[in-house]
Short mmCIF file of C-alpha atoms and ligand atoms in Angstrom, two decimals:
data_model
loop_
_atom_site.label_atom_id
_atom_site.label_comp_id
_atom_site.label_asym_id
_atom_site.label_seq_id
_atom_site.Cartn_x
_atom_site.Cartn_y
_atom_site.Cartn_z
CA MET A 1 64.36 183.95 87.81
CA LEU A 2 63.72 181.84 84.72
CA SER A 3 66.01 179.10 85.88
CA VAL A 4 64.39 179.02 89.33
CA ALA A 5 60.96 178.74 87.69
CA SER A 6 62.05 175.94 85.39
CA ALA A 7 63.81 174.14 88.26
CA SER A 8 60.65 174.19 90.36
CA LEU A 9 58.67 173.11 87.32
CA ARG A 10 61.03 170.18 86.88
CA ALA A 11 60.62 169.28 90.55
CA ALA A 12 56.84 169.46 90.22
CA THR A 13 56.94 167.27 87.14
CA ARG A 14 59.11 164.79 89.01
CA ARG A 15 56.67 164.73 91.92
CA SER A 16 53.62 164.25 89.70
CA GLY A 17 55.53 161.63 87.72
CA LEU A 18 56.15 159.73 90.94
CA ARG A 19 52.52 160.10 91.94
CA ALA A 20 51.36 158.83 88.56
CA MET A 21 53.69 155.87 88.86
CA ALA A 22 52.46 155.03 92.33
CA THR A 23 48.84 154.80 91.16
CA GLN A 24 49.53 153.10 87.82
CA ALA A 25 48.31 149.52 88.11
CA PRO A 26 50.53 146.77 86.71
CA LEU A 27 49.10 144.20 84.29
CA ASP A 28 47.68 141.54 86.63
CA PRO A 29 46.75 138.15 85.10
CA SER A 30 45.03 137.13 88.37
CA LYS A 31 42.42 139.82 87.61
CA LEU A 32 41.62 138.27 84.20
CA GLU A 33 37.90 138.49 83.45
CA ILE A 34 36.46 135.89 81.10
CA ASN A 35 33.25 136.54 79.22
CA GLN A 36 32.55 133.37 77.26
CA THR A 37 30.70 133.38 73.97
CA SER A 38 27.15 132.10 73.75
CA ALA A 39 27.33 131.97 69.96
CA PRO A 40 30.31 129.83 68.85
CA ARG A 41 31.67 130.85 65.46
CA PRO A 42 31.45 128.59 62.39
CA ARG A 43 34.47 126.35 61.84
CA LEU A 44 36.06 125.25 58.61
CA PRO A 45 37.36 121.72 58.03
CA ASN A 46 41.17 121.64 58.22
CA ALA A 47 41.52 121.25 54.45
CA GLU A 48 39.78 124.59 53.85
CA LEU A 49 41.80 126.75 56.26
CA LYS A 50 43.38 129.78 54.60
CA PHE A 51 46.04 131.82 56.40
CA GLY A 52 44.56 134.58 58.56
CA LYS A 53 41.01 134.38 57.24
CA THR A 54 39.01 132.75 60.03
CA PHE A 55 39.27 133.45 63.73
CA ALA A 56 38.65 131.56 66.95
CA ASP A 57 35.78 132.29 69.35
CA HIS A 58 37.57 134.59 71.79
CA MET A 59 39.99 137.47 71.97
CA LEU A 60 42.09 138.95 74.74
CA GLU A 61 42.16 142.66 75.56
CA MET A 62 44.61 144.52 77.80
CA ASP A 63 43.92 148.25 78.13
CA TRP A 64 46.27 150.89 79.48
CA THR A 65 45.83 154.56 80.32
CA ARG A 66 48.52 156.95 81.45
CA THR A 67 46.57 157.86 84.59
CA ALA A 68 45.39 154.42 85.77
CA GLY A 69 47.91 152.02 84.21
CA TRP A 70 46.68 148.57 83.19
CA ALA A 71 43.01 147.68 83.61
CA ALA A 72 41.95 144.12 84.41
CA PRO A 73 42.71 142.02 81.32
CA THR A 74 39.62 140.64 79.59
CA ILE A 75 38.78 137.70 77.40
CA ARG A 76 35.58 138.22 75.43
CA PRO A 77 33.87 136.88 72.31
CA TYR A 78 35.74 137.74 69.09
CA GLY A 79 34.24 140.85 67.55
CA PRO A 80 34.72 144.44 66.39
CA LEU A 81 36.55 147.10 68.38
CA ALA A 82 34.70 150.32 69.13
CA MET A 83 37.09 153.22 68.69
CA ASP A 84 36.97 156.98 68.58
CA PRO A 85 37.59 158.14 64.97
CA ALA A 86 40.27 160.46 66.35
CA ALA A 87 42.21 157.50 67.82
CA SER A 88 45.82 158.12 66.82
CA VAL A 89 46.29 154.59 65.44
CA LEU A 90 43.94 155.63 62.63
CA HIS A 91 45.93 158.75 61.78
CA TYR A 92 49.60 158.14 62.48
CA GLY A 93 49.88 154.37 62.28
CA MET A 94 50.58 154.10 66.01
CA GLU A 95 50.46 150.31 65.91
CA CYS A 96 52.70 147.30 66.28
CA PHE A 97 52.10 143.56 66.24
CA GLU A 98 53.50 140.08 66.72
CA GLY A 99 53.12 136.73 64.99
CA MET A 100 53.47 133.44 66.84
CA LYS A 101 51.87 130.00 66.82
CA ALA A 102 50.37 127.44 69.21
CA TYR A 103 50.64 123.75 68.37
CA ILE A 104 49.05 120.55 69.66
CA ASP A 105 51.59 117.79 70.32
CA ALA A 106 51.12 114.01 70.07
CA GLN A 107 50.00 113.91 73.73
CA GLY A 108 47.29 116.52 73.03
CA LYS A 109 49.11 119.29 74.92
CA ILE A 110 49.28 122.91 73.77
CA ARG A 111 52.80 124.13 72.97
CA LEU A 112 54.28 127.54 72.16
CA PHE A 113 57.64 128.14 70.46
CA ARG A 114 59.99 130.58 72.26
CA PRO A 115 57.05 132.86 73.20
CA GLU A 116 59.21 135.01 75.49
CA MET A 117 61.03 136.23 72.37
CA ASN A 118 57.76 137.46 70.88
CA MET A 119 56.88 139.23 74.13
CA ALA A 120 60.32 140.88 74.25
CA ARG A 121 60.00 141.99 70.62
CA LEU A 122 56.48 143.34 71.23
CA ASN A 123 57.94 145.38 74.07
CA LYS A 124 60.70 146.69 71.83
CA SER A 125 58.16 147.75 69.18
CA MET A 126 55.83 149.29 71.78
CA THR A 127 58.51 151.33 73.48
CA ARG A 128 59.81 152.50 70.08
CA LEU A 129 56.33 153.98 69.51
CA GLY A 130 56.39 155.67 72.92
CA PHE A 131 53.86 153.14 74.25
CA PRO A 132 54.25 151.83 77.81
CA SER A 133 56.27 148.68 78.23
CA LEU A 134 54.31 145.49 78.67
CA ASP A 135 55.09 142.87 81.32
CA GLY A 136 55.84 139.97 78.96
CA ASP A 137 55.33 137.24 81.59
CA ALA A 138 51.96 138.67 82.66
CA ALA A 139 50.82 139.08 79.05
CA LEU A 140 51.91 135.51 78.29
CA ASP A 141 49.89 134.24 81.27
CA CYS A 142 46.79 135.90 79.80
CA ILE A 143 47.58 134.48 76.34
CA LYS A 144 47.82 130.99 77.87
CA SER A 145 44.34 131.45 79.38
CA LEU A 146 43.03 132.40 75.94
CA LEU A 147 44.61 129.26 74.48
CA ARG A 148 43.13 127.01 77.17
CA LEU A 149 39.68 128.48 76.49
CA ASP A 150 39.99 128.14 72.69
CA LYS A 151 41.99 124.91 72.71
CA SER A 152 39.44 123.19 70.46
CA TRP A 153 40.31 125.81 67.81
CA ILE A 154 43.91 124.63 67.54
CA PRO A 155 43.84 122.26 64.57
CA ARG A 156 45.50 118.96 65.36
CA ASP A 157 47.04 117.57 62.21
CA GLU A 158 50.72 117.76 61.29
CA GLY A 159 51.58 121.19 59.94
CA PHE A 160 48.44 122.77 61.42
CA SER A 161 48.53 125.35 64.21
CA LEU A 162 46.77 128.34 65.71
CA TYR A 163 48.36 131.60 64.58
CA LEU A 164 48.39 134.26 67.33
CA ARG A 165 48.33 137.93 66.49
CA PRO A 166 49.11 140.13 69.51
CA THR A 167 48.58 143.75 68.48
CA ALA A 168 49.05 147.09 70.27
CA VAL A 169 47.21 150.22 69.10
CA SER A 170 46.90 153.77 70.36
CA THR A 171 43.24 154.49 71.18
CA HIS A 172 44.08 158.05 72.30
CA PRO A 173 41.48 160.38 70.68
CA PHE A 174 43.80 163.29 69.82
CA LEU A 175 44.98 164.69 66.49
CA GLY A 176 48.25 166.04 67.84
CA VAL A 177 51.31 163.97 66.93
CA SER A 178 52.27 163.06 70.45
CA ALA A 179 52.72 160.26 72.95
CA SER A 180 49.60 158.20 73.48
CA ASP A 181 47.63 158.40 76.73
CA SER A 182 45.65 155.22 76.02
CA ILE A 183 46.66 151.92 74.50
CA LYS A 184 44.82 148.73 73.69
CA VAL A 185 46.74 145.49 73.37
CA PHE A 186 44.64 142.69 71.93
CA VAL A 187 45.27 139.14 70.83
CA ILE A 188 43.22 137.41 68.14
CA THR A 189 43.91 133.87 66.94
CA SER A 190 43.44 132.14 63.61
CA PRO A 191 43.56 128.41 62.84
CA VAL A 192 46.04 127.83 59.99
CA GLY A 193 47.15 124.95 57.82
CA PRO A 194 50.60 124.01 56.57
CA TYR A 195 52.09 126.63 54.29
CA TYR A 196 53.13 123.89 51.87
CA PRO A 197 50.34 121.27 51.81
CA GLU A 198 51.91 119.71 48.69
CA GLY A 199 55.56 120.09 49.69
CA PHE A 200 57.86 123.10 49.43
CA LYS A 201 56.99 125.70 46.84
CA PRO A 202 60.27 127.49 46.09
CA VAL A 203 59.96 131.22 45.53
CA THR A 204 61.29 133.52 42.81
CA LEU A 205 62.24 137.04 43.82
CA PHE A 206 62.26 140.47 42.28
CA ALA A 207 65.28 142.34 43.61
CA ASP A 208 63.93 145.87 43.95
CA SER A 209 66.48 148.62 43.20
CA VAL A 210 63.96 151.45 43.69
CA ASN A 211 61.83 150.81 46.80
CA VAL A 212 63.53 150.40 50.19
CA ARG A 213 61.96 148.51 53.10
CA ALA A 214 64.13 149.81 55.95
CA TRP A 215 67.11 152.10 56.37
CA PRO A 216 69.72 153.00 59.01
CA GLY A 217 68.09 154.97 61.80
CA GLY A 218 64.62 153.75 60.80
CA VAL A 219 62.40 151.15 62.41
CA GLY A 220 63.10 148.09 60.28
CA ASP A 221 63.98 146.19 63.45
CA CYS A 222 60.50 146.74 64.92
CA LYS A 223 57.26 145.05 63.90
CA VAL A 224 55.41 148.35 63.49
CA GLY A 225 52.50 148.50 61.05
CA GLY A 226 54.05 151.48 59.26
CA ASN A 227 56.76 149.21 57.84
CA TYR A 228 54.26 147.07 55.95
CA ALA A 229 51.74 149.35 54.22
CA PRO A 230 54.41 150.82 51.88
CA THR A 231 55.47 147.32 50.76
CA ILE A 232 52.08 146.42 49.30
CA ARG A 233 52.54 148.19 45.97
CA PRO A 234 56.14 147.01 45.33
CA GLN A 235 54.97 143.48 46.21
CA ALA A 236 52.03 143.78 43.78
CA GLU A 237 54.38 145.07 41.06
CA ALA A 238 56.73 142.14 41.63
CA ALA A 239 53.76 139.75 41.48
CA GLY A 240 52.62 141.43 38.24
CA LYS A 241 56.03 140.58 36.72
CA GLY A 242 55.61 136.96 37.80
CA PHE A 243 57.72 136.95 40.98
CA SER A 244 56.46 135.67 44.31
CA GLN A 245 58.31 138.06 46.67
CA VAL A 246 60.45 141.19 46.79
CA LEU A 247 64.14 140.86 47.62
CA TRP A 248 64.79 144.06 49.56
CA LEU A 249 68.10 145.83 48.97
CA LEU A 250 69.76 148.71 50.76
CA GLY A 251 72.00 151.21 48.98
CA HIS A 252 73.50 150.79 45.52
CA GLU A 253 77.18 150.01 46.09
CA ASP A 254 78.13 146.71 44.43
CA GLY A 255 74.45 146.18 43.58
CA GLY A 256 73.24 147.03 47.09
CA GLN A 257 73.19 145.05 50.32
CA LEU A 258 70.85 142.08 50.60
CA THR A 259 68.47 142.57 53.54
CA GLU A 260 65.21 140.56 53.65
CA VAL A 261 62.80 138.64 51.43
CA GLY A 262 59.18 139.85 51.60
CA THR A 263 58.47 139.53 55.32
CA MET A 264 61.13 136.87 55.89
CA ASN A 265 64.75 136.90 56.98
CA LEU A 266 67.26 135.80 54.34
CA PHE A 267 69.87 133.03 54.54
CA ILE A 268 72.47 132.06 51.93
CA PHE A 269 74.54 128.89 52.19
CA HIS A 270 77.56 129.04 49.91
CA ARG A 271 81.28 128.42 49.47
CA ASN A 272 82.78 131.82 50.14
CA GLU A 273 85.67 133.58 48.41
CA ASP A 274 88.07 131.88 50.85
CA GLY A 275 86.78 128.44 49.88
CA GLU A 276 84.92 127.78 53.15
CA ASP A 277 81.30 126.68 53.42
CA GLU A 278 79.49 129.57 55.07
CA LEU A 279 75.89 130.29 56.07
CA VAL A 280 75.27 134.04 55.88
CA THR A 281 72.42 136.22 57.11
CA PRO A 282 72.48 140.03 57.32
CA PRO A 283 73.37 141.38 60.78
CA LEU A 284 70.91 143.01 63.21
CA ASP A 285 72.09 146.55 62.42
CA GLY A 286 68.65 148.16 62.85
CA THR A 287 67.42 147.49 59.30
CA ILE A 288 66.68 143.79 59.84
CA LEU A 289 63.68 142.40 61.72
CA PRO A 290 65.08 140.16 64.47
CA GLY A 291 63.11 137.03 63.56
CA VAL A 292 62.59 134.26 66.10
CA THR A 293 63.06 131.77 63.26
CA ARG A 294 66.26 133.59 62.19
CA ASP A 295 67.62 133.32 65.72
CA SER A 296 66.67 129.63 65.85
CA VAL A 297 68.35 128.85 62.50
CA LEU A 298 71.53 130.59 63.68
CA ALA A 299 71.52 128.79 67.04
CA LEU A 300 71.00 125.37 65.43
CA ALA A 301 73.70 125.95 62.81
CA ARG A 302 76.16 127.08 65.51
CA LYS A 303 75.27 124.05 67.65
CA TRP A 304 75.87 121.68 64.72
CA GLY A 305 79.22 123.41 64.13
CA GLU A 306 79.67 121.90 60.68
CA PHE A 307 80.28 125.08 58.69
CA LYS A 308 80.99 128.76 59.22
CA VAL A 309 77.97 130.78 60.41
CA SER A 310 78.05 134.56 59.85
CA GLU A 311 75.84 137.51 60.60
CA ARG A 312 77.35 139.88 58.08
CA ASN A 313 76.44 142.02 55.12
CA MET A 314 76.49 140.54 51.65
CA THR A 315 76.13 142.68 48.54
CA MET A 316 74.22 141.68 45.45
CA GLY A 317 77.62 141.69 43.69
CA GLU A 318 79.10 139.13 46.08
CA PHE A 319 75.95 136.99 45.81
CA THR A 320 75.78 137.01 41.99
CA ARG A 321 79.53 136.37 41.65
CA ALA A 322 79.08 133.31 43.88
CA ILE A 323 76.09 132.17 41.80
CA ASP A 324 78.00 132.62 38.53
CA ALA A 325 80.96 130.67 39.95
CA GLY A 326 78.66 127.84 41.06
CA ARG A 327 79.49 128.45 44.74
CA VAL A 328 75.94 128.95 46.06
CA HIS A 329 74.58 125.73 47.60
CA GLU A 330 71.10 126.96 48.58
CA ALA A 331 69.23 130.04 49.82
CA PHE A 332 66.03 130.44 51.80
CA GLY A 333 63.78 132.89 53.60
CA CYS A 334 62.47 132.14 57.09
CA GLY A 335 59.69 133.26 59.40
CA THR A 336 56.96 131.95 61.69
CA ALA A 337 54.34 131.56 58.96
CA VAL A 338 56.48 129.49 56.55
CA VAL A 339 59.30 128.24 58.83
CA VAL A 340 61.67 128.09 55.82
CA SER A 341 60.99 128.94 52.18
CA PRO A 342 63.47 127.80 49.52
CA ILE A 343 64.56 130.40 46.94
CA ARG A 344 65.01 129.22 43.37
CA GLY A 345 65.96 132.41 41.61
CA PHE A 346 65.58 136.15 41.23
CA GLN A 347 65.81 139.03 38.82
CA HIS A 348 68.05 142.04 39.39
CA ASN A 349 68.34 145.00 37.00
CA GLY A 350 66.95 142.92 34.15
CA THR A 351 69.23 139.90 34.67
CA THR A 352 67.77 136.60 35.80
CA TYR A 353 69.71 134.39 38.20
CA THR A 354 68.99 130.80 39.17
CA VAL A 355 69.72 129.67 42.71
CA PRO A 356 70.24 125.91 43.00
CA LEU A 357 67.57 124.21 45.09
CA ASN A 358 69.39 120.96 45.73
CA LYS A 359 72.52 120.14 43.76
CA GLU A 360 72.43 116.43 44.75
CA ASP A 361 68.76 115.76 44.11
CA PRO A 362 67.28 117.70 41.18
CA ASP A 363 63.77 116.50 42.11
CA ALA A 364 63.91 117.82 45.69
CA GLY A 365 61.86 120.95 46.45
CA ALA A 366 64.42 122.22 48.95
CA GLY A 367 68.12 122.02 49.65
CA LYS A 368 69.50 119.54 52.17
CA LEU A 369 70.26 122.22 54.73
CA THR A 370 66.92 124.02 54.23
CA GLN A 371 65.13 120.70 54.72
CA ARG A 372 67.20 119.98 57.84
CA PHE A 373 66.24 123.32 59.43
CA TRP A 374 62.61 122.57 58.57
CA ASP A 375 62.75 119.09 60.15
CA GLU A 376 64.52 120.30 63.28
CA ILE A 377 62.41 123.43 63.91
CA THR A 378 59.03 121.80 63.20
CA GLY A 379 60.14 118.77 65.26
CA ILE A 380 60.75 121.05 68.23
CA GLN A 381 57.53 123.03 67.67
CA TYR A 382 55.37 119.88 67.78
CA GLY A 383 57.28 118.43 70.73
CA ARG A 384 58.79 115.50 68.80
CA ILE A 385 62.31 116.76 69.45
CA PRO A 386 62.90 117.71 73.11
CA SER A 387 64.02 121.33 73.54
CA ASP A 388 63.47 124.09 76.06
CA TRP A 389 62.41 126.26 73.10
CA SER A 390 59.07 124.46 73.19
CA VAL A 391 56.87 125.61 76.08
CA VAL A 392 53.99 123.38 77.22
CA VAL A 393 50.86 125.28 78.29
CA ASP A 394 49.65 123.23 81.23
CA GLU A 395 45.93 122.81 81.68
C1 PLP B 401 57.92 138.91 61.30
C2 PLP B 401 59.00 139.17 60.31
C3 PLP B 401 60.05 138.27 60.09
C4 PLP B 401 60.10 136.90 60.72
O1 PLP B 401 60.13 136.90 62.10
P1 PLP B 401 59.74 135.56 62.90
O2 PLP B 401 59.84 135.95 64.33
O3 PLP B 401 60.74 134.53 62.51
O4 PLP B 401 58.36 135.19 62.47
C5 PLP B 401 61.07 138.64 59.21
N1 PLP B 401 61.04 139.82 58.56
C6 PLP B 401 60.04 140.70 58.73
C7 PLP B 401 60.08 141.99 57.99
C8 PLP B 401 58.98 140.40 59.60
O5 PLP B 401 57.98 141.26 59.74
#
């Protein structure tokens, strides 16, 4: 009796699921509605741009409900979101985001850098939160329309760009901890300057043996907001001790595994215990954010084929033994905001270690390899070096 009832319930659920799917509208960029601003926002001169502080005139919104699917995407003047105070993003951190940039090349064209990777990662984060998946190509079409409209907001000088922040939040007004019935995906943009206007500024790190950023089975490989709020206090404590970033460790064996630096992926170029030159970054085992810059560094290094390239774990013990033996050539963090960020030292359990910046040129602000990744990646981003990683937004 029970089993018959549950079987028919399952069948009914299947039928209604099919019905819901049949009426759920896909995200359709051809339905994009554009509501242009009549009050353009104040602009700062390039020299005064601070990361993430000022925003362009327009924003993109893509709304989804479980019953109707995707509404017509909308571009409207930048401004506040109206939201029910019960919206589950405000209670359970049901949020994820992306970070990417648009550049103006020497011909005055808008370019994006590997944007399909950001769309794929946004999808991965959204589905991890039980959100619907997002059609990356359709979303990218809408983002391109936003960029065409706000093209004059993309600063033109070398090192300048427009930072894009796609964000997905649950607007579902319900205090139960459950899957969301309504989602808003929005994209705001912010004109930004070069991270290093006066040349590289190498960072010092505090290797944190107490606080952990991500762990096996967690969500360290997703850009979900919940990963970042708990890092604010450890970061402030590190800053209070005079360090620029936290070096995140996992576990305690042999000093713990190296994972990431602040919100950057970590690379170490060294002569390994077998006497080979090797570039190492921790593997994508679920605790590491799969950075687009990380992937690009790995792909370039493998293409050059001049030294061993490894995605493998390295313990603090292995790292400090290599430093003490003079086998570390250079180390850096990488991410969209900075591209690459040279590391000049760190403190672990009270001991201070110095990482060489550039053994050949003591006056250089970055190692030869770090500088080469910088030159190659920024060259591709601004269209100076031809590559299918750089996508022109045609107008
Ligand atoms: C975003 C992010 C990165 C860098 O990713 P990119 O795609 O290269 O910008 C690295 N680590 C963390 C924790 C991040 O949030």
